[in-house]
């Protein structure tokens, strides 16, 4: 072990004591796309004790350009990202305990998961989940690290309950969709830069060097050669419903959550049935096959070609409709198959 | 006189990296409303505002010479 | 192919035309350690046409903490880094032609290799090789991208012949006893941050967006939350022997390079650095001691046990590596400690 | 008065993030020599110098109020 981690033990900010602390910690990471791949790899290589990964997607060809844990074989096998990530992370460091959860990070799931978690890494692709992370963070007093990017533009901010402003202080409401990934695309250096900031903050928190934690909000543009460090002293909002005195944690209430979502940057609608539960993919595959559809599957999901659209159905009843951004249309396709 | 900077897609919407405007005495909220009227910008409610590299609330009053930046949070990841 | 690269084609700085350019280019990368792993992966995922990788080392346990292409299996098999890198990169993107060269990046090798190369990525761990890259870059008019890091501190600078200052303008001579990852430690977020800068510059150059190329020298410290962008307008040195009017390309002359010799009749390699001068044995002994090495010394020399080898370093920078006859391996050990 | 900043291992050697020194009228080379004498610093020949965030040669003369930074190139990778 000492040889393996010798170069970071040599770094004065970590040392032998810091390495032991990293080893004793549990990190919850929401998302295993671009930011999740990179943050997960940094923490696994650094020797974190436990890493819990939550992701609802499977690996697609368009991910390979920037999502560093995945290969062409994962695409061919349509592996869920959480499962593919775990496979690669175990090959990198077999000492780290990896919990892979294939599913949507709902409020109730997050409240269940955070019990013994030390920090939360944001690697999601939407503000709704981030607001839920933010409320969970405040309610259970667990620091989290916001990170996001589009095009050559990215940002990061460390949120420590009781100390810094929270994401809801800054946004007040969930920003309208469609501003970003659909139109902006993404290059992988931007992802790397956000990962650098998030994972450095994560290491500081894991070794409990709270004085080193960044208090500014960083944003940058790698193509335009900009870097801004924003002082956040005046950002805390006393009336904040997530961290203020009269807090209600609005994003922990499932009733406030959307049931159908256009996935950011993708021509895809996600459908979450109001009641989730195990469905028989095998039986469904048989039915659809006899209907003449081209169906491929594995134990986690079923992929069905439907003209210009393609539906991927997970075994909890959730589905992704590729080839549309129309929520109603997507729901219609879904209901045609699953009732 | 004030320098008003735009980041990410706001910059594309405005068509310039920054504008020179005389907005001293106005609040950030007033400036946001003015910009939304004069440029093809999305609503700036959830865009973060910096005055001289420090986060500013919507009711902050702009002083002469202040440099204002609009930094839109993004959701990609 | 369009689906695979769709997210970066969507980015206005690249587009369809940019993607075709990336596809038509050949990148030479010197080194496949931490920076080489990350840069190689970004470029391979981005779909570069050809990537030539030169590295002289094999994968060791202490690499796994930050070198993102390698796994525990590569360590167990003691694979050369260039070969292990190629294996992983082909699994990531089988369309990219990867040339793996296992060997030392000498002046003559680099002059042979650069013939049809578009850009050179610096992923080495020593200044001598960087100065050779710098001379090759000037002589054959090929841009290169300097990157380096130690601890939480890193830097990058883009060097375009005929346009920007060169590395020899900035340094004038090879720094003695620079801090290396083996003596100063390193955390992996620092590596990611340098990679973000280097690979963004690489993409700009590959799509020929020369106006976007960064003209400033970036340095940062992720633990101390610093970021500096240094204007380089006054950095060009008219008397520079690498890029000035009376240039001699001193680092293409084998006579000016580190000399390695197998001592006759002994299992020992002698190393003579290109620049000789007093080095602080006391300080070095302290660093190596804190690394866990067994060190003995007197005012004239230091003896360090390093596994099956033993290095004796004299106070003029000369060294003997006992226990090997492999010149490249011996030089690698030397430069890892002394930069 | 001048603010003199140190990066990376130079900072550890000096023991401070920055020094307040009155070095107006001196050249960068003279300042380097003075620092090497007064602090446990390595030779600063190959350390890059910035004056007000711009690269400076060794013969540049320091003005009052200039902010000087010493940025050591490193070789790790």
Short mmCIF file of N, CA and C in Angstrom, two decimals, chain A residues 40-129:
data_model
loop_
_atom_site.label_atom_id
_atom_site.label_comp_id
_atom_site.label_asym_id
_atom_site.label_seq_id
_atom_site.Cartn_x
_atom_site.Cartn_y
_atom_site.Cartn_z
N UNK A 40 -14.64 9.61 -10.30
CA UNK A 40 -14.59 8.25 -9.77
C UNK A 40 -13.20 7.66 -9.91
N UNK A 41 -12.57 7.92 -11.05
CA UNK A 41 -11.24 7.38 -11.28
C UNK A 41 -10.21 8.03 -10.35
N UNK A 42 -10.27 9.35 -10.20
CA UNK A 42 -9.31 10.02 -9.30
C UNK A 42 -9.43 9.46 -7.89
N UNK A 43 -10.66 9.34 -7.39
CA UNK A 43 -10.84 8.90 -6.00
C UNK A 43 -10.46 7.44 -5.82
N UNK A 44 -10.75 6.62 -6.82
CA UNK A 44 -10.37 5.21 -6.74
C UNK A 44 -8.85 5.06 -6.77
N UNK A 45 -8.20 5.78 -7.67
CA UNK A 45 -6.73 5.72 -7.70
C UNK A 45 -6.13 6.25 -6.39
N UNK A 46 -6.80 7.25 -5.79
CA UNK A 46 -6.27 7.83 -4.54
C UNK A 46 -6.49 6.91 -3.34
N UNK A 47 -7.30 5.86 -3.53
CA UNK A 47 -7.45 4.88 -2.46
C UNK A 47 -8.54 5.19 -1.45
N UNK A 48 -9.62 5.84 -1.88
CA UNK A 48 -10.75 6.08 -0.98
C UNK A 48 -11.30 4.74 -0.48
N UNK A 49 -11.85 4.71 0.74
CA UNK A 49 -12.35 3.46 1.29
C UNK A 49 -13.52 2.89 0.51
N UNK A 50 -14.58 3.70 0.39
CA UNK A 50 -15.78 3.25 -0.29
C UNK A 50 -16.28 4.30 -1.26
N UNK A 51 -16.77 3.86 -2.39
CA UNK A 51 -17.32 4.77 -3.39
C UNK A 51 -18.66 4.20 -3.83
N UNK A 52 -19.73 4.97 -3.60
CA UNK A 52 -21.04 4.56 -4.07
C UNK A 52 -21.40 5.40 -5.29
N UNK A 53 -21.73 4.73 -6.38
CA UNK A 53 -22.01 5.40 -7.65
C UNK A 53 -23.47 5.16 -8.02
N UNK A 54 -24.19 6.24 -8.31
CA UNK A 54 -25.58 6.12 -8.77
C UNK A 54 -25.66 6.65 -10.19
N UNK A 55 -26.16 5.84 -11.12
CA UNK A 55 -26.35 6.33 -12.49
C UNK A 55 -27.49 5.58 -13.14
N UNK A 56 -28.24 6.28 -13.98
CA UNK A 56 -29.44 5.70 -14.58
C UNK A 56 -29.24 5.33 -16.05
N UNK A 57 -28.10 5.69 -16.64
CA UNK A 57 -27.91 5.49 -18.08
C UNK A 57 -27.08 4.24 -18.39
N UNK A 58 -27.03 3.92 -19.66
CA UNK A 58 -26.11 2.89 -20.13
C UNK A 58 -25.15 3.52 -21.13
N UNK A 59 -24.07 2.83 -21.43
CA UNK A 59 -23.00 3.41 -22.25
C UNK A 59 -23.40 3.44 -23.72
N UNK A 60 -23.25 4.60 -24.34
CA UNK A 60 -23.57 4.77 -25.77
C UNK A 60 -22.36 5.29 -26.52
N UNK A 61 -22.38 5.13 -27.83
CA UNK A 61 -21.24 5.54 -28.66
C UNK A 61 -20.87 7.01 -28.45
N UNK A 62 -21.89 7.85 -28.30
CA UNK A 62 -21.61 9.28 -28.17
C UNK A 62 -20.97 9.64 -26.83
N UNK A 63 -20.92 8.71 -25.89
CA UNK A 63 -20.25 8.95 -24.60
C UNK A 63 -18.73 8.83 -24.71
N UNK A 64 -18.28 8.02 -25.67
CA UNK A 64 -16.86 7.62 -25.68
C UNK A 64 -15.91 8.79 -25.89
N UNK A 65 -16.39 9.86 -26.48
CA UNK A 65 -15.56 11.01 -26.77
C UNK A 65 -15.05 11.69 -25.49
N UNK A 66 -15.71 11.47 -24.35
CA UNK A 66 -15.30 12.18 -23.13
C UNK A 66 -15.45 11.41 -21.83
N UNK A 67 -16.03 10.22 -21.84
CA UNK A 67 -16.30 9.53 -20.57
C UNK A 67 -15.26 8.45 -20.35
N UNK A 68 -14.27 8.76 -19.50
CA UNK A 68 -13.00 8.07 -19.53
C UNK A 68 -13.00 6.64 -19.01
N UNK A 69 -14.05 6.20 -18.38
CA UNK A 69 -14.03 4.82 -17.89
C UNK A 69 -14.46 3.81 -18.95
N UNK A 70 -15.04 4.26 -20.06
CA UNK A 70 -15.73 3.33 -20.95
C UNK A 70 -15.02 3.05 -22.27
N UNK A 71 -15.29 1.85 -22.80
CA UNK A 71 -14.65 1.40 -24.03
C UNK A 71 -15.71 1.02 -25.06
N UNK A 72 -15.23 0.72 -26.26
CA UNK A 72 -16.13 0.30 -27.34
C UNK A 72 -16.90 -0.98 -26.96
N UNK A 73 -16.24 -1.83 -26.18
CA UNK A 73 -16.90 -3.07 -25.77
C UNK A 73 -18.11 -2.77 -24.86
N UNK A 74 -17.97 -1.78 -23.99
CA UNK A 74 -19.10 -1.41 -23.12
C UNK A 74 -20.28 -0.92 -23.95
N UNK A 75 -19.98 -0.21 -25.03
CA UNK A 75 -21.04 0.28 -25.92
C UNK A 75 -21.72 -0.92 -26.60
N UNK A 76 -20.91 -1.83 -27.12
CA UNK A 76 -21.45 -3.00 -27.81
C UNK A 76 -22.36 -3.81 -26.88
N UNK A 77 -21.98 -3.89 -25.61
CA UNK A 77 -22.76 -4.66 -24.64
C UNK A 77 -23.87 -3.84 -24.01
N UNK A 78 -23.96 -2.56 -24.37
CA UNK A 78 -24.96 -1.67 -23.77
C UNK A 78 -24.97 -1.79 -22.25
N UNK A 79 -23.82 -1.80 -21.64
CA UNK A 79 -23.75 -1.93 -20.18
C UNK A 79 -24.27 -0.67 -19.50
N UNK A 80 -24.98 -0.84 -18.40
CA UNK A 80 -25.31 0.34 -17.59
C UNK A 80 -24.00 0.99 -17.13
N UNK A 81 -24.01 2.33 -17.07
CA UNK A 81 -22.77 3.02 -16.73
C UNK A 81 -22.25 2.63 -15.35
N UNK A 82 -23.15 2.53 -14.38
CA UNK A 82 -22.69 2.20 -13.03
C UNK A 82 -21.96 0.85 -13.02
N UNK A 83 -22.48 -0.12 -13.79
CA UNK A 83 -21.86 -1.44 -13.84
C UNK A 83 -20.53 -1.40 -14.59
N UNK A 84 -20.51 -0.68 -15.72
CA UNK A 84 -19.27 -0.57 -16.51
C UNK A 84 -18.21 0.18 -15.71
N UNK A 85 -18.64 1.21 -14.98
CA UNK A 85 -17.70 1.99 -14.16
C UNK A 85 -17.09 1.10 -13.09
N UNK A 86 -17.92 0.33 -12.43
CA UNK A 86 -17.43 -0.55 -11.36
C UNK A 86 -16.40 -1.54 -11.90
N UNK A 87 -16.68 -2.11 -13.06
CA UNK A 87 -15.78 -3.09 -13.67
C UNK A 87 -14.39 -2.48 -13.88
N UNK A 88 -14.37 -1.28 -14.47
CA UNK A 88 -13.08 -0.63 -14.73
C UNK A 88 -12.40 -0.19 -13.42
N UNK A 89 -13.16 0.35 -12.49
CA UNK A 89 -12.57 0.85 -11.25
C UNK A 89 -11.97 -0.29 -10.42
N UNK A 90 -12.61 -1.46 -10.46
CA UNK A 90 -12.05 -2.60 -9.73
C UNK A 90 -10.73 -3.06 -10.35
N UNK A 91 -10.62 -2.95 -11.69
CA UNK A 91 -9.37 -3.33 -12.35
C UNK A 91 -8.26 -2.33 -11.99
N UNK A 92 -8.66 -1.09 -11.73
CA UNK A 92 -7.69 -0.04 -11.38
C UNK A 92 -7.23 -0.19 -9.94
N UNK A 93 -8.19 -0.42 -9.03
CA UNK A 93 -7.84 -0.55 -7.61
C UNK A 93 -8.81 -1.50 -6.92
N UNK A 94 -8.35 -2.74 -6.75
CA UNK A 94 -9.23 -3.77 -6.20
C UNK A 94 -9.49 -3.58 -4.71
N UNK A 95 -8.73 -2.68 -4.06
CA UNK A 95 -8.91 -2.45 -2.63
C UNK A 95 -10.09 -1.54 -2.30
N UNK A 96 -10.57 -0.80 -3.31
CA UNK A 96 -11.66 0.14 -3.04
C UNK A 96 -13.00 -0.59 -3.16
N UNK A 97 -13.87 -0.36 -2.18
CA UNK A 97 -15.19 -0.97 -2.23
C UNK A 97 -16.09 -0.09 -3.10
N UNK A 98 -16.56 -0.67 -4.20
CA UNK A 98 -17.40 0.10 -5.13
C UNK A 98 -18.83 -0.42 -5.05
N UNK A 99 -19.76 0.46 -4.72
CA UNK A 99 -21.18 0.09 -4.77
C UNK A 99 -21.79 0.75 -6.00
N UNK A 100 -22.25 -0.07 -6.95
CA UNK A 100 -22.84 0.48 -8.17
C UNK A 100 -24.35 0.37 -8.09
N UNK A 101 -25.02 1.51 -8.17
CA UNK A 101 -26.49 1.52 -8.12
C UNK A 101 -27.02 2.01 -9.46
N UNK A 102 -27.76 1.12 -10.15
CA UNK A 102 -28.31 1.47 -11.45
C UNK A 102 -29.72 2.01 -11.21
N UNK A 103 -29.87 3.31 -11.34
CA UNK A 103 -31.19 3.89 -11.08
C UNK A 103 -31.13 5.39 -11.02
N UNK A 104 -32.28 5.98 -10.88
CA UNK A 104 -32.42 7.42 -10.86
C UNK A 104 -32.24 7.91 -9.42
N UNK A 105 -31.47 9.01 -9.27
CA UNK A 105 -31.19 9.52 -7.93
C UNK A 105 -32.38 10.34 -7.43
N UNK A 106 -33.37 9.66 -6.91
CA UNK A 106 -34.56 10.34 -6.39
C UNK A 106 -34.29 10.83 -4.97
N UNK A 107 -35.14 11.76 -4.47
CA UNK A 107 -34.99 12.22 -3.10
C UNK A 107 -34.96 11.06 -2.09
N UNK A 108 -35.88 10.13 -2.23
CA UNK A 108 -35.93 9.06 -1.21
C UNK A 108 -34.69 8.16 -1.29
N UNK A 109 -34.24 7.89 -2.53
CA UNK A 109 -33.02 7.10 -2.65
C UNK A 109 -31.85 7.81 -1.99
N UNK A 110 -31.71 9.11 -2.26
CA UNK A 110 -30.58 9.85 -1.68
C UNK A 110 -30.67 9.91 -0.17
N UNK A 111 -31.86 10.12 0.35
CA UNK A 111 -31.98 10.15 1.82
C UNK A 111 -31.60 8.81 2.44
N UNK A 112 -31.91 7.73 1.75
CA UNK A 112 -31.51 6.42 2.24
C UNK A 112 -30.00 6.23 2.18
N UNK A 113 -29.41 6.73 1.09
CA UNK A 113 -27.99 6.45 0.84
C UNK A 113 -27.02 7.25 1.71
N UNK A 114 -27.39 8.46 2.09
CA UNK A 114 -26.38 9.35 2.68
C UNK A 114 -26.01 9.05 4.13
N UNK A 115 -26.71 8.14 4.73
CA UNK A 115 -26.51 7.88 6.17
C UNK A 115 -25.04 7.90 6.62
N UNK A 116 -24.18 7.13 5.99
CA UNK A 116 -22.79 7.08 6.46
C UNK A 116 -21.81 7.64 5.43
N UNK A 117 -22.30 8.63 4.67
CA UNK A 117 -21.48 9.21 3.61
C UNK A 117 -20.73 10.45 4.11
N UNK A 118 -19.47 10.60 3.70
CA UNK A 118 -18.68 11.75 4.16
C UNK A 118 -18.81 12.96 3.23
N UNK A 119 -18.79 12.73 1.92
CA UNK A 119 -19.00 13.83 0.97
C UNK A 119 -19.78 13.30 -0.23
N UNK A 120 -20.41 14.24 -0.94
CA UNK A 120 -21.16 13.90 -2.15
C UNK A 120 -20.53 14.64 -3.33
N UNK A 121 -20.25 13.89 -4.39
CA UNK A 121 -19.73 14.50 -5.62
C UNK A 121 -20.88 14.62 -6.61
N UNK A 122 -21.06 15.82 -7.11
CA UNK A 122 -22.08 16.06 -8.13
C UNK A 122 -21.50 15.73 -9.50
N UNK A 123 -22.07 14.72 -10.14
CA UNK A 123 -21.66 14.39 -11.51
C UNK A 123 -22.92 14.16 -12.35
N UNK A 124 -23.97 14.90 -11.99
CA UNK A 124 -25.24 14.75 -12.70
C UNK A 124 -25.25 15.65 -13.94
N UNK A 125 -26.34 15.55 -14.71
CA UNK A 125 -26.44 16.37 -15.91
C UNK A 125 -27.68 17.25 -15.87
N UNK A 126 -28.27 17.44 -14.69
CA UNK A 126 -29.48 18.26 -14.63
C UNK A 126 -29.59 18.96 -13.28
N UNK A 127 -30.29 20.10 -13.26
CA UNK A 127 -30.39 20.91 -12.04
C UNK A 127 -31.35 20.31 -11.02
N UNK A 128 -32.32 19.55 -11.50
CA UNK A 128 -33.29 18.99 -10.57
C UNK A 128 -32.58 18.07 -9.56
N UNK A 129 -31.75 17.18 -10.09
CA UNK A 129 -31.02 16.28 -9.19
C UNK A 129 -30.05 17.06 -8.31
#
